[in-house]
Coordinates of C-alpha atoms and ligand atoms in Angstrom, one line a residue:
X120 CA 43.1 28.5 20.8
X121 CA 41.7 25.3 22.1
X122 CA 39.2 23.0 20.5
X123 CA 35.7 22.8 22.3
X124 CA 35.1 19.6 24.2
X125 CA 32.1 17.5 22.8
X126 CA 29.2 18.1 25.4
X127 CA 29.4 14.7 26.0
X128 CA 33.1 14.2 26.9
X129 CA 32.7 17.2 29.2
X130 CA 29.8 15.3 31.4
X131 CA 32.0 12.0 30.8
X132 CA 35.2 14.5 32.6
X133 CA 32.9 16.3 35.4
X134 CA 32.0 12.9 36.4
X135 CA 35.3 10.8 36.1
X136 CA 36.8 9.1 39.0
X137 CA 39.7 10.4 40.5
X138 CA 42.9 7.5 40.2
X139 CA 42.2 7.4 44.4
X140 CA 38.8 6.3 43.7
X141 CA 39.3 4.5 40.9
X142 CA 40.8 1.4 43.1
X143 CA 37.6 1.0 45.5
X144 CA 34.8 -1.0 44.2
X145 CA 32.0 1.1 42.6
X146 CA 29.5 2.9 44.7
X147 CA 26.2 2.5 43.5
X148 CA 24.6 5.4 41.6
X149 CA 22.1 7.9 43.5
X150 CA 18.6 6.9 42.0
X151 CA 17.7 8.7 39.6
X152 CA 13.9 7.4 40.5
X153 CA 12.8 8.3 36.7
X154 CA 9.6 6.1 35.9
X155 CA 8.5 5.6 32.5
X156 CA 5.7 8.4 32.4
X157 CA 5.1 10.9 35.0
X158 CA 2.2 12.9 36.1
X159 CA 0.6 12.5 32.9
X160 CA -3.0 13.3 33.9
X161 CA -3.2 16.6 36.4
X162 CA -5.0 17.7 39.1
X163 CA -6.3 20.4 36.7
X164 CA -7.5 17.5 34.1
X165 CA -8.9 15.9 37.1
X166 CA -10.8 19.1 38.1
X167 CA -12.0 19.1 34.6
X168 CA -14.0 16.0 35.3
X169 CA -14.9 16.6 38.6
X170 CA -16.5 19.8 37.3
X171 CA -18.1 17.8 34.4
X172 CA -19.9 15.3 36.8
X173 CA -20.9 18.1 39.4
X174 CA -23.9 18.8 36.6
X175 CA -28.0 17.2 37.6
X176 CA -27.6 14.1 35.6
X177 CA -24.3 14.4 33.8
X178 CA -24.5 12.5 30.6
X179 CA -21.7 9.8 30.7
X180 CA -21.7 7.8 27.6
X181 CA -20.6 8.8 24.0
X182 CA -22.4 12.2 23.5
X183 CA -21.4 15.9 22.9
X184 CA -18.1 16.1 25.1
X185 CA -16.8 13.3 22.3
X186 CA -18.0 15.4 19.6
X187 CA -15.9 18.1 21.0
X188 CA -13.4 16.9 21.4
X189 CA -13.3 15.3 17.9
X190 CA -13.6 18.8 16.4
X191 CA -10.4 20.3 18.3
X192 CA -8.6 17.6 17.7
X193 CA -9.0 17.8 14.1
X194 CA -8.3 21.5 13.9
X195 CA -5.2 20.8 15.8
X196 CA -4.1 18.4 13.4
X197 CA -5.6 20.1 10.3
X198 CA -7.9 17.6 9.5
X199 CA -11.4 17.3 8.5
X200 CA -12.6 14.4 10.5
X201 CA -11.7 12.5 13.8
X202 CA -13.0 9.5 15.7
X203 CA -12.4 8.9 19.0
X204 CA -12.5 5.1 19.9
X205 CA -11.6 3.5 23.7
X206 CA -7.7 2.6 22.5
X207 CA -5.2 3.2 20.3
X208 CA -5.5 -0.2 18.9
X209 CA -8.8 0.2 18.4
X210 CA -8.0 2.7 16.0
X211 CA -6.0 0.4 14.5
X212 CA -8.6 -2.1 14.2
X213 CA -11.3 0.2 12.6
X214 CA -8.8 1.5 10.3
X215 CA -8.2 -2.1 8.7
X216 CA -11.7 -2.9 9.0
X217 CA -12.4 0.1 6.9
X218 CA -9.5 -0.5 4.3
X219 CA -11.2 -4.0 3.8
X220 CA -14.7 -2.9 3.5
X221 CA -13.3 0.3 1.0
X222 CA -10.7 -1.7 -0.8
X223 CA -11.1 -5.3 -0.7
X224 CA -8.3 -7.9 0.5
X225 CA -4.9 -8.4 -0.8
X226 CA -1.4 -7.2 0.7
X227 CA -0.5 -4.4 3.2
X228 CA 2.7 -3.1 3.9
X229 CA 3.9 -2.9 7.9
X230 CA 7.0 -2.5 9.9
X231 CA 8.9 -4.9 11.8
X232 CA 9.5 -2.3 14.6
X233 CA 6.0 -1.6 15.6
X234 CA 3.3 -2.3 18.5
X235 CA 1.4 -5.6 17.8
X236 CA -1.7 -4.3 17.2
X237 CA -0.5 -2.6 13.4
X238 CA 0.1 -5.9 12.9
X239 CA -2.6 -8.0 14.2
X240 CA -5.2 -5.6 13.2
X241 CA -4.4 -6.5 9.4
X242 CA -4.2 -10.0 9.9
X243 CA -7.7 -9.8 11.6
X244 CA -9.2 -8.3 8.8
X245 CA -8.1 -10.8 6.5
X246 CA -4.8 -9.0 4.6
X247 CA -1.7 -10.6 4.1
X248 CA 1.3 -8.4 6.2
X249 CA 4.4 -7.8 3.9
X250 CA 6.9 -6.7 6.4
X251 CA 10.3 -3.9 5.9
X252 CA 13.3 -3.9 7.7
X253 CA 13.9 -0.2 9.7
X254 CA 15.8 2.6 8.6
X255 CA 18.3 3.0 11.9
X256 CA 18.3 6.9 11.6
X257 CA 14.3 7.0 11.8
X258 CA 13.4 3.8 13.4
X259 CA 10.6 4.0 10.2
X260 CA 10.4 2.0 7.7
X261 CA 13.1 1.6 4.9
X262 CA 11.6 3.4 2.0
X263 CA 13.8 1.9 -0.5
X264 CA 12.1 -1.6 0.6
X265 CA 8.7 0.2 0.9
X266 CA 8.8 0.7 -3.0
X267 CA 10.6 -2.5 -3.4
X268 CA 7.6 -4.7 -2.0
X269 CA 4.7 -2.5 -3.8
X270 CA 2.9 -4.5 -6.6
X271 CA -0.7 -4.6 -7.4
X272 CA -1.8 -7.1 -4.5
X273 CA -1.1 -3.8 -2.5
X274 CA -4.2 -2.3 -0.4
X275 CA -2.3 -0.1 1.6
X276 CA 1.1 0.8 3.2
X277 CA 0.4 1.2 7.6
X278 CA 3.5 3.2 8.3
X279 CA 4.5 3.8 12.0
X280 CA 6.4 6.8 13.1
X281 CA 8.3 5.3 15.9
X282 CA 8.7 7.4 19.4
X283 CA 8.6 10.1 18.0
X284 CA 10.6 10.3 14.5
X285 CA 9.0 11.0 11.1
X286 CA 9.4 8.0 9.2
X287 CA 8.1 9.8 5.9
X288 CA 10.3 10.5 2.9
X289 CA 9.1 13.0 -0.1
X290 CA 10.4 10.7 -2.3
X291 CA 8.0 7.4 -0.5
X292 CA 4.8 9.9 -0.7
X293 CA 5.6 10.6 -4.3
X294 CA 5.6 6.7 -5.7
X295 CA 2.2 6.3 -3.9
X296 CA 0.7 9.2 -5.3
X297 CA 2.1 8.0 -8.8
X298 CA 0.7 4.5 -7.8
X299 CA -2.6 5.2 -6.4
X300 CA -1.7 3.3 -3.1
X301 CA -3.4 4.4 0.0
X302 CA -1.1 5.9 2.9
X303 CA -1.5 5.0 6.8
X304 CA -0.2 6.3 9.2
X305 CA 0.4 5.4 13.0
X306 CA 0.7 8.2 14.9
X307 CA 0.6 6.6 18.4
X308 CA 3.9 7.6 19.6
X309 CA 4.4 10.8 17.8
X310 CA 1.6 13.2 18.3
X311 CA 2.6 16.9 17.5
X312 CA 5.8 15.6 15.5
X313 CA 6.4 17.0 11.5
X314 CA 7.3 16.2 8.2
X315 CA 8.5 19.6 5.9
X316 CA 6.5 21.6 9.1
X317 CA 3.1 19.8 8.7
X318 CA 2.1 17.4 11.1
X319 CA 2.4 13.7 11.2
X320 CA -0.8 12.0 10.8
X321 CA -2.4 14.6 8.3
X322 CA -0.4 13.2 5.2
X323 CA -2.5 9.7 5.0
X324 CA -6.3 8.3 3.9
X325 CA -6.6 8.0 7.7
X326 CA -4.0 7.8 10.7
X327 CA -4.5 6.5 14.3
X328 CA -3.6 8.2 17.5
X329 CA -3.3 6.3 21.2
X330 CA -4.0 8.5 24.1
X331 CA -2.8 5.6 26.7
X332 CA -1.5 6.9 29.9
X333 CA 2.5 6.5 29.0
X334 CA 2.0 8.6 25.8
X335 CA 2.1 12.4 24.9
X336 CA -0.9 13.3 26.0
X337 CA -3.6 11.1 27.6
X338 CA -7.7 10.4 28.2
X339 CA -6.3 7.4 30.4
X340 CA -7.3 4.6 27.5
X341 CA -7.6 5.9 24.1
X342 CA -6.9 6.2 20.6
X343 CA -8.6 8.6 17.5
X344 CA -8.9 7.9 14.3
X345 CA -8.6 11.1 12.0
X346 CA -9.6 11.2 8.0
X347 CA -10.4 14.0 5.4
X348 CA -12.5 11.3 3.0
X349 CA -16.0 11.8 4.0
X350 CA -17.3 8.2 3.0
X351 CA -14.5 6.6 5.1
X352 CA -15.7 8.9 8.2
X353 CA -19.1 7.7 8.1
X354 CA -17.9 4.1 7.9
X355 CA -15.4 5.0 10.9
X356 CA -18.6 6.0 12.9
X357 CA -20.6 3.0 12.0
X358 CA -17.8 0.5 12.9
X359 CA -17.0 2.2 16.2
X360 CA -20.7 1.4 17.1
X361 CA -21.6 -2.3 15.8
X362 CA -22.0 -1.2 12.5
X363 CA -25.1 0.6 13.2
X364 CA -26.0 2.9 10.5
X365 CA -27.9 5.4 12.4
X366 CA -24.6 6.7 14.0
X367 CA -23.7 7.8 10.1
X368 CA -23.6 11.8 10.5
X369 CA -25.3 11.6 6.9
X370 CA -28.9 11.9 6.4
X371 CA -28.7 10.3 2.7
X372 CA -26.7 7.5 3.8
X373 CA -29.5 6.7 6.3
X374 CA -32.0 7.0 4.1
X375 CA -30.6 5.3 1.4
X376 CA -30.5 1.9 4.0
X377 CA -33.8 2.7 5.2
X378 CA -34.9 2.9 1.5
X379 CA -32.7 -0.2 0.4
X380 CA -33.9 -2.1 4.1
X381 CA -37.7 -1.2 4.1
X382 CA -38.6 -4.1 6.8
X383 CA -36.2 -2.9 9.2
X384 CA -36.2 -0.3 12.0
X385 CA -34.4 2.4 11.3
X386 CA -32.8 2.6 14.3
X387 CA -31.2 -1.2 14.0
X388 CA -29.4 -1.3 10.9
X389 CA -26.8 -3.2 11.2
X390 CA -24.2 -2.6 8.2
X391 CA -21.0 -4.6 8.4
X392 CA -20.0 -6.8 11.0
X393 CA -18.3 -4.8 13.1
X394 CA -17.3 -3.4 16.9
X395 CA -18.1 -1.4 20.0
X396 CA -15.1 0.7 20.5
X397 CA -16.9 3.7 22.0
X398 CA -15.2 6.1 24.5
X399 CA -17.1 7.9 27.0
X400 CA -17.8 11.7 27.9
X401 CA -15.2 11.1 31.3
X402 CA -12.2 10.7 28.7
X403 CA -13.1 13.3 26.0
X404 CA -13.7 15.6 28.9
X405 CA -9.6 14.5 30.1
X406 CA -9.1 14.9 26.5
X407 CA -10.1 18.0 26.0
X408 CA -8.3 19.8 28.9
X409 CA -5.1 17.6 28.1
X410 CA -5.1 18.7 24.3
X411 CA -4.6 22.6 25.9
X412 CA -1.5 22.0 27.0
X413 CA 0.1 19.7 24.3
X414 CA 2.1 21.8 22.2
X415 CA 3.6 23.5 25.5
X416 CA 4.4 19.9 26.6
X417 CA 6.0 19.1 23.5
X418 CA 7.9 21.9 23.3
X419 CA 9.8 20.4 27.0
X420 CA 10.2 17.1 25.2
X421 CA 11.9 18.3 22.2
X422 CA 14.3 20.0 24.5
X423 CA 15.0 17.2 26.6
X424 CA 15.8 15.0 23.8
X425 CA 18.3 17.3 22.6
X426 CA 20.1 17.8 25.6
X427 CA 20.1 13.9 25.9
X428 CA 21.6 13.5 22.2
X429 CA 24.1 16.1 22.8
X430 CA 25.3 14.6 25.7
X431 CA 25.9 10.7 25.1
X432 CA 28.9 9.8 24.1
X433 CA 28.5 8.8 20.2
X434 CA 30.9 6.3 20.4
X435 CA 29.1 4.0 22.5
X436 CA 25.7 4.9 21.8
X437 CA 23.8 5.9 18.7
X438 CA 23.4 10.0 18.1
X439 CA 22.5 10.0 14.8
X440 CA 18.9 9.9 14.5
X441 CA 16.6 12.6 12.4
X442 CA 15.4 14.6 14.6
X443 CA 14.0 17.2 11.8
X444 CA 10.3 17.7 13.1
X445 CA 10.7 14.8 16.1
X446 CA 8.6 15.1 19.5
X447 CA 9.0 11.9 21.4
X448 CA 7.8 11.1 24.5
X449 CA 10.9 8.5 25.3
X450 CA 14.6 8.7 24.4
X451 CA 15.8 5.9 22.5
X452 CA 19.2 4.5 23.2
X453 CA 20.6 2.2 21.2
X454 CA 23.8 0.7 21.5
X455 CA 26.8 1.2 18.5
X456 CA 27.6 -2.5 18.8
X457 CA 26.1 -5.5 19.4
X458 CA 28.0 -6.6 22.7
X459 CA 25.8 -8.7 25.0
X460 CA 28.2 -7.9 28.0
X461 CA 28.2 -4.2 27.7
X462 CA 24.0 -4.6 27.7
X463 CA 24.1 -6.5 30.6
X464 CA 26.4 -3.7 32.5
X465 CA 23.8 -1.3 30.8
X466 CA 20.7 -2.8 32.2
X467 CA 22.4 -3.5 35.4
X468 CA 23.3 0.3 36.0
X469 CA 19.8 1.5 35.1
X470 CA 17.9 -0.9 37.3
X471 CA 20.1 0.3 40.3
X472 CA 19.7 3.8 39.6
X473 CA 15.8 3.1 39.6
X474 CA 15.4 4.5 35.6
X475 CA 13.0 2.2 34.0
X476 CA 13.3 1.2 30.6
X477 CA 11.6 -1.3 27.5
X478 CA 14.3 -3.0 25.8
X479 CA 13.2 -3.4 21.8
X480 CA 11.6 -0.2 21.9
X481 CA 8.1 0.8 22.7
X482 CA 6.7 -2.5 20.9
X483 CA 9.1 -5.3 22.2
X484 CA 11.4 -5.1 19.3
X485 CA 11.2 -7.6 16.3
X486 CA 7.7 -8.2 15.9
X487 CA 8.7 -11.6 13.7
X488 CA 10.1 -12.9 16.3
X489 CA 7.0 -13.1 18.5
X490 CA 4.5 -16.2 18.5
X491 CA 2.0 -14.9 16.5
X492 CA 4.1 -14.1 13.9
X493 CA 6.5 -17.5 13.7
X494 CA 3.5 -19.2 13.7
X495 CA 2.2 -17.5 10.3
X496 CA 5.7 -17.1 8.6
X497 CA 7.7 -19.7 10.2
X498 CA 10.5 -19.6 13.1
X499 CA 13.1 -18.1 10.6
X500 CA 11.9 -15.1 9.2
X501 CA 13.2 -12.8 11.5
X502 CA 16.1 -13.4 9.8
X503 CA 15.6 -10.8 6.8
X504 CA 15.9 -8.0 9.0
X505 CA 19.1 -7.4 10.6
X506 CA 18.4 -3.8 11.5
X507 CA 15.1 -4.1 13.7
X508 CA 16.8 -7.3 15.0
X509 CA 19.7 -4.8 16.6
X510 CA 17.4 -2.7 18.4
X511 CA 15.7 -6.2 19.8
X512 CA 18.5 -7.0 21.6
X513 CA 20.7 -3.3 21.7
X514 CA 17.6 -0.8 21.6
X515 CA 16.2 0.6 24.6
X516 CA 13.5 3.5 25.6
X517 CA 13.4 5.4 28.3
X518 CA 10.6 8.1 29.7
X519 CA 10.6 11.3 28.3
X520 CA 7.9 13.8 30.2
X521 CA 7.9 17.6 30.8
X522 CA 9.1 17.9 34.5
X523 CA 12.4 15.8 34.0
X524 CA 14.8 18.1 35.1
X525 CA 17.6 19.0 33.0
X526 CA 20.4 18.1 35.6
X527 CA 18.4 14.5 35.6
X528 CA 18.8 14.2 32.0
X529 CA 22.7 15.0 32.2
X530 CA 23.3 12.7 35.3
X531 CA 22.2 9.9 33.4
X532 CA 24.1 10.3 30.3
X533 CA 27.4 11.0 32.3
X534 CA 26.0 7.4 33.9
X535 CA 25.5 5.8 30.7
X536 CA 28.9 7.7 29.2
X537 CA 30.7 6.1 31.7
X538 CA 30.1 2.3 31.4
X539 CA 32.6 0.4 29.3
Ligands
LIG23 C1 2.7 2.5 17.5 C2 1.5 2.1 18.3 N1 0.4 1.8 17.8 C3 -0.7 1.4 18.5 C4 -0.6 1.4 19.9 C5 -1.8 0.9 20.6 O1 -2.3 1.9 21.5 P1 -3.1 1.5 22.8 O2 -2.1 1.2 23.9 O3 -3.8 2.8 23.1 O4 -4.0 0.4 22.5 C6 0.6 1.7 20.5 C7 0.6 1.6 22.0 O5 1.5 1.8 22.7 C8 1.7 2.1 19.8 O6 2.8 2.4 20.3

C-alpha cells in the first residue's frame, strides 16, 4: 500500500511544470483578483437602512436602534452589558479611560503584535505599557512572560487575540484570578472565536469589539464595548457621551449627583473628563441585520482557513498554529525562515496575481519599532522580542471572507507552494 500524499504536495504536483516548460521563462500567474475584504456590507444590510429611513422623521442619532442592537449583541456573546461606540479604538479608549477612573494608574500589560490603538489608548490614559513577546503558535501573548512581568504596579493585562486565534491559556486566567488582576480583552479581529467552547471576549472585566469594514462583521466604522460589572457599564455610558451623567441607565447614580451637585442642572453633569464616541441609529441598524448572519459567515471562514493550512507546504511556510476555537477573517502566512530574498519573490508573486496583503499582520508588525514607541522606550527596545520581530518582516495577512471560492484558496497555495 502506498502512503498518502500531504494535501499540500499534491497541489505542489498538480501544478508542477513539466521539464518542457520548465526551460521558458515564467508566465505570469492568472489574477487571482482577491482584495482584502469583500462584499462585507449587502444589498440586504443596505435594504435594512433604506427601510429604516423610509419612516416620517426617522430618528438618526444614538436612540433605540443602538439600544438594540446592544442587547443582541450581548446575548450573542453571553454577556450582560454592551456599548456601542463609533470605532473599535474607541473602545479601546473608553476601556482605559475606565480602568483609570476604577483603578487608578500604575502598569498595564500589552502585546507587541497588536493595532496601535491597545497601545496608545493606555498611554493616553496615563498607564505605563509593559510589553510581551508573542507566542508563534497563537500570535497572543506569551503567558509565561504575562506572569513573569505581573507585580503589584499591575492595573490590568489588555490581551489581544490576534486574527482570529485565542490567545488565552487556563493556566494565564488562573494566576489572575489568584492575583486579583483585571483581564482585557481585544476582540477586534476575532469575533465569534472560543476558548474551552465559550466565546472570546466574555472571559474579561470588559473586552472591545471593532466593526470596521475589513473585519468579521461590519456597521461600516465601529467598535462595542461589552462588560458584566454593572458600575463599569454606567461609567462606559457616561464616557461615550462627554461624561454626562444623565446618560447613566441608573436612577440612583443620577440622583446621587444631583443630590451631591445641587447648583447644577441635572441634565449637564459633567462627571469625568471624557469623550463623544457615539454611533448613530444608520450603523446599529447595519449592525443589527449583519449580526444575523455572523455565525453562518464564520462558519465559511473556519473552513477556508483549514483548507488553506492543509494545503501550504509546511516546510516553507508556518502550519502550526492553534486553531482550537479560531474564526479569522485573514489567513496568516508566515514564513519558516527568515530569508529576505524568498520574501521578496513572495511579495512579488502576490502583487502580480492581484492578492493583496499587510505584511506584519493586521497591525504593522512590531509595534516598538514604530515612532511613538522609540520615542518613549528608546530606538532599541524592539530588540527583546525576537518573535513579533519575525512576523515584522516574515508575517503576512491575507483576506479571508465567505464567498472565496475554494478552488481560489487552493490556486494560491499551489502559488505560494511553489516559490523557492
Ligand atoms: C486588535 C485591534 N484592536 C483595535 C482596532 C481598532 O479598530 P477600529 O479600526 O474600528 O478603530 C483594530 C483595527 O483593526 C484591531 O485590529
Amino acid at each position: 500500500m502506498t502512503a498518502r500524499a500531504p494535501s499540500w504536495l499534491s497541489m505542489a504536483t498538480i501544478t508542477t511544470k513539466s521539464k518542457e516548460n520548465a526551460a521558458r521563462p515564467e508566465a505570469a500567474p492568472a489574477p487571482l483578483d482577491w482584495p482584502l475584504m469583500y462584499n462585507n456590507i449587502t444589498r440586504a444590510d443596505l435594504d435594512a437602512v433604506i427601510e429604516y429611513l423610509r419612516q416620517d422623521s426617522p430618528i438618526l442619532t444614538q436612540s433605540r436602534q443602538v439600544g438594540l442592537f446592544e442587547q443582541e449583541w450581548s446575548a450573542w456573546l453571553g454577556v450582560k452589558h454592551s456599548v456601542l461606540v463609533n470605532s473599535g479604538s474607541s473602545a479601546n479608549l473608553l476601556t482605559m479611560a475606565a480602568l483609570r477612573e476604577t483603578f487608578g494608574p500604575g502598569e498595564v500589560i500589552v502585546p507587541t503584535l497588536t493595532w496601535v490603538s491597545d497601545i496608545t489608548s493606555v498611554i493616553q490614559c496615563g498607564f505605563r505599557p509593559v510589553f510581551v513577546d508573542i507566542n508563534p503558535r497563537t500570535l497572543g501573548m506569551d503567558d509565561e512572560q504575562v506572569i513573569a512581568r505581573l507585580t503589584t504596579q499591575t492595573r490590568a493585562v489588555f490581551l489581544t487575540h490576534v486574527l482570529g486565534y485565542n490567545a488565552l491559556t487556563q493556566r494565564l486566567l488562573d494566576e489572575l484570578k489568584v492575583r486579583n488582576i483585571p483581564l482585557l480583552e481585544d476582540v477586534c479581529e476575532s469575533h465569534g472565536a472560543t476558548f474551552n467552547g465559550r466565546k472570546l471576549g466574555s472571559f474579561s472585566l470588559m473586552s472591545d469589539f471593532s466593526f470596521y469594514y475589513a473585519h468579521h462583521m461590519s456597521t461600516i466604522e465601529g467598535g462595542m464595548i461589552c462588560t458584566d460589572d454593572p458600575g463599569l457599564y454606567e461609567t462606559l455610558r457616561m464616557l461615550r457621551s462627554h461624561g454626562m451623567v444623565r446618560e447613566s441607565g441608573s436612577e440612583q447614580l443620577r440622583r446621587r449627583y444631583r443630590e451631591q451637585f445641587p447648583d447644577l442642572n441635572p441634565d449637564f453633569i459633567f462627571a469625568f473628563p471624557a469623550y463623544n464616541v457615539r454611533s448613530t441609529e444608520i450603523n446599529a441598524v447595519l449592525g443589527r441585520s449583519q449580526l444575523k448572519r455572523l455565525d453562518q459567515n464564520n462558519e465559511r471562514r473556519r473552513a477556508n482557513l483549514r483548507l488553506f493550512l492543509d494545503h501550504l507546504n509546511p516546510g516553507k511556510y508556518r502550519t502550526d498554529f492553534e486553531v482550537e476555537g479560531s474564526c479569522n477573517y485573514a489567513f496568516t502566512l508566515i514564513l519558516k525562515q527568515p530569508d529576505p530574498a524568498f520574501r521578496d519573490r513572495l511579495e512579488h508573486r502576490l502583487r502580480e496575481a492581484k492578492v493583496e496583503f499587510r505584511r506584519g499582520t493586521s497591525g504593522g508588525g512590531n509595534q516598538l519599532r514604530q515612532p511613538y514607541a522609540r520615542k518613549l522606550l528608546g530606538d532599541r527596545a524592539f530588540e527583546n522580542y525576537p518573535k513579533v520581530d519575525h512576523v515584522h518582516f516574515y508575517g503576512y495577512y491575507i483576506g479571508n471572507y465567505p464567498e472565496l471560492e475554494q478552488s481560489k484558496i487552493l490556486a494560491l497555495c499551489a502559488l505560494l507552494n511553489q516559490l523557492g
